[in-house]
C-alpha cells in the first residue's frame, strides 16, 4: 500500500477510511468515468434497431464522426456546413462569454476581496441569493426583461431612445446575457478567494513606488490572481460551451447551440451513437482548448484546484 | 553630505470617526536626520507615517516635505518610499525585479534596471542573489532587499514602519547598525516608527515620544533618556523608578518632594518643566535603577531612600534588587557586577543613595503600561 494511503487509513480508521475512499471512487468511477466510457463506446457504433444490437452489423465504425465533418453520405455538400458552423460558433461564443465574464467579474472580485467591512458579506449574499432560484426560471426572467414587449424595450421605447422595440432575442444579446449571468458566481468566487489572500501592503507598496492603478493590477494583482482567474475561466468556458437551458430559452430561432444539436440527436432522432459522437467531439475540443490556453498563460493544472 | 529634505508636520490632526488618532502634532524633522517616532502600539505613530507617505489624508493640518505642502498628492507622487512592517516584497518577482520595480514604472529598460539592481545588491551585500525569489532568502536578507527596493526609487524621505520587529534579537541588533550606516551613506531623511526604545535610542538623531495620539516630547536620545518631559516619557523609555508626591519647595532647578512613602526627597526638575512645577503640585520623581546605589552600612548620604527588599535576581551584568515601592510598583536597583561578592538582602531594610542630578521631577501624569 502506498504511504499516503496508509496515512489516510491511520488518520481516519479502517471503517471511515474505506467508506470515504469508496464514496469518492464510486463518484469518480461509477458516476463519471464509466458513463463517459460508455458514451465513447456508443460514439463508435452504428445506430441499430434493438434486435440487431450485438449482431453481425454491430461493429466499430468512424461513421458518426465522419457525419459531423462531411455530412450524410451522398449528400449534396462536401462538408457538413450546418453542423460545423454551429460547432465553431458555439466555441467562439463560449470564449466570448468567458472573456466578457472575466472583464465583468474581476473588478467585483477585487473589490470584494480587498475591501474590509460588513457590507462585503451583504454584497456577497446579494450575489449568491439569486442563485437559489432555478436556472430555467432565471432564464425565463431574462426573457421577460429582453422580450419584444419586455421591461428593457418598454424603457427604451418609452424614453424615446429607440423608435421601435429592439429584438434582443433574435440578435442573441439575450442569449449572451443569460449565459454570462448564469455563471458569474463561478468566475467571481475563485478570483475572490485568491485576491482575498493578497496582502494589501503589496498593493500599497506598488503604489508607494509610483505605480498607477493599472500597473498595480498588471504587475501585482493579476499575476497573483492567475490561479483563480484560470480556474474561473475554465469553469465558465466549459459550462457555457455545454449549456443547454439558456440557449433553448434565450436563443434566437435561427441560432442553434451545439448542445442543442446533441440533444436533438439523442431525443428527436433517437440516434444515440450520433449524439455521443457529437458530445465526445465537443468535450475533447473543449479540453484541448483549455489545455492550450493554460499552456499559453503558463498555468499549472495544480493551480486550477486553488 | 547633502542637506537632505526636511519634513514638517503642522497642527496635524487625524480622526477616524470619533476617535482621535493624532492630536495636534507639530514636528520639524531636519533634512538628512534619522528621526524616530517612539510609542506603544496604538499611539498613532503608524498613522502619522501613513499621513506622510500619502495613504491617509490628515483631518486637519499639513504635511510638508522639503517645504512643499503635500495636500492632495497621492503616495505614488510623493518623494517618499515606505518600508512596510511585513516588508511587502512582491512574491512572484525575482529579487532584482523587486528592487528595480520603481524604475520599471518609470519606463527604464531591462538592462538599465538590472544594472541598478546589481549596484544596490552590492551595497546590501547580496551580490549574487538577484535571480532568486524573495521566499528563497532569509529574514535579514529580505529586510535588506526591502531597503534596496525603497532606495532604488531615490526617495527624499525613507519611511520605515517597524521593519525590524519580525527579526530575532541578534539580527535586529545587527540591522540597527546596518540601517544607521545605510542612512549615513545615502544621506537622506529616515523616519522610523518603533515601539522599541533600544532601536530608537541607538539609531536616531532625534526621537518623538508618542502617547495616545499626542507627542509628549521631541529630543535627541540623551535628552529623552536623562531629561524626560512627562511621566509617560520617563516611564516608557528605559526602566525607571517612580516616587509620587507633592512639591514642598522649589529652589531654582531643584525641588523638594514629599513622597507618599519615602519621605522628603530632593530632585532636579526636568528642563521642560522648569518654572511650571510649583509648590503644592502633584509631582512624580524618577530615578533610574542604575542611578541608585546601596549605601555602605551605617552611613547615610545626603539623598537617600529606605525600603524593604522583596527579592533579588542576578542578571549577569547586574545584580538587581527589588524593594517595596509606591503604589504597588517596586523600586529596582541595578548594581553593576564586577566580580564582587553579593549577599542576600531579602527581607532587610536597605538604604539607597542617589545624586540629585540623577533624579528628575515632572508633573504627575499617566505612566506607561508595563
XYZ file of C-alpha atoms in Angstrom, chain B residues 66-202:
137
model
C 11.003 69.885 1.559
C 8.727 72.850 2.274
C 6.080 71.704 -0.217
C 2.580 71.089 1.022
C 1.613 67.511 0.188
C -2.131 68.070 0.372
C -3.921 66.110 -2.355
C -0.740 64.462 -3.629
C -1.050 60.671 -3.787
C 1.503 58.209 -2.421
C 2.740 57.369 -5.903
C 3.614 61.050 -6.496
C 5.362 61.835 -3.204
C 9.142 61.807 -2.826
C 8.825 59.198 -0.111
C 9.338 55.454 -0.027
C 7.810 53.288 2.641
C 9.211 50.106 4.119
C 6.337 48.063 5.464
C 6.325 46.188 8.720
C 5.924 42.910 6.825
C 8.187 44.267 4.018
C 5.544 43.508 1.327
C 8.054 42.267 -1.226
C 6.361 41.030 -4.391
C 6.491 37.242 -4.020
C 6.223 36.432 -7.732
C 9.017 38.759 -8.853
C 12.680 37.966 -8.639
C 14.776 39.896 -6.174
C 16.247 42.161 -8.842
C 12.790 42.873 -10.290
C 11.548 43.718 -6.822
C 14.398 46.148 -6.288
C 14.009 47.865 -9.644
C 10.198 47.969 -9.622
C 10.122 51.755 -9.365
C 12.343 52.013 -12.467
C 10.069 49.638 -14.343
C 7.189 52.000 -13.560
C 9.273 54.903 -14.816
C 9.840 53.014 -18.063
C 13.528 52.138 -17.772
C 14.893 49.362 -19.984
C 15.507 45.923 -18.547
C 19.249 46.426 -18.973
C 19.313 49.668 -17.006
C 17.127 48.152 -14.327
C 19.333 45.114 -13.959
C 22.421 47.312 -13.715
C 20.974 49.492 -10.986
C 19.591 46.469 -9.135
C 23.022 44.867 -9.181
C 24.592 48.033 -7.769
C 22.087 48.064 -4.945
C 22.542 44.343 -4.370
C 26.265 45.015 -3.977
C 25.505 47.727 -1.466
C 23.382 45.430 0.667
C 25.908 42.571 0.286
C 23.607 40.269 -1.659
C 25.522 40.405 -4.922
C 24.623 37.006 -6.361
C 21.082 36.736 -5.086
C 19.328 38.845 -7.741
C 17.750 35.947 -9.591
C 16.227 34.341 -6.534
C 12.667 34.772 -5.378
C 12.106 36.628 -2.086
C 10.868 33.402 -0.496
C 14.311 31.871 -1.053
C 16.022 34.481 1.117
C 16.390 34.629 4.888
C 14.573 37.185 7.019
C 17.538 39.516 7.260
C 18.204 39.285 3.527
C 14.590 40.087 2.718
C 14.874 43.036 5.053
C 17.814 44.372 3.069
C 16.020 43.767 -0.238
C 13.097 45.850 1.025
C 15.518 48.665 1.860
C 17.144 48.415 -1.560
C 13.762 48.450 -3.281
C 12.816 51.616 -1.437
C 16.195 53.266 -2.096
C 16.012 52.413 -5.792
C 13.117 54.859 -6.098
C 15.607 57.533 -4.971
C 13.230 58.984 -2.401
C 13.994 62.153 -0.473
C 12.497 60.599 2.606
C 12.551 56.955 3.601
C 9.749 55.854 5.904
C 10.212 52.716 7.979
C 7.293 51.112 9.794
C 8.821 48.864 12.483
C 10.744 46.948 9.851
C 12.862 45.036 12.352
C 10.081 43.723 14.551
C 9.847 40.378 12.766
C 13.553 39.591 13.156
C 15.152 37.743 16.052
C 17.151 39.670 18.651
C 20.691 39.217 17.313
C 19.703 40.060 13.749
C 17.702 43.032 14.963
C 20.721 44.450 16.738
C 22.864 43.872 13.694
C 20.322 45.525 11.420
C 20.224 48.614 13.663
C 23.869 49.258 12.919
C 23.381 48.471 9.278
C 20.366 50.753 8.888
C 22.210 53.593 10.548
C 25.185 53.077 8.220
C 22.989 52.988 5.129
C 21.296 56.169 6.268
C 24.634 57.931 6.712
C 25.830 56.732 3.318
C 22.793 57.793 1.298
C 22.260 60.940 3.371
C 18.502 61.096 3.005
C 15.978 61.651 5.757
C 14.809 58.499 7.548
C 11.595 58.482 9.538
C 11.448 55.431 11.715
C 8.469 54.050 13.610
C 9.109 51.807 16.581
C 7.859 50.727 19.982
C 11.354 49.540 20.890
C 13.184 52.242 22.814
C 16.506 50.457 22.233
C 16.097 50.844 18.460
C 15.067 54.463 18.796
C 17.934 55.374 21.138
C 20.685 53.619 19.193
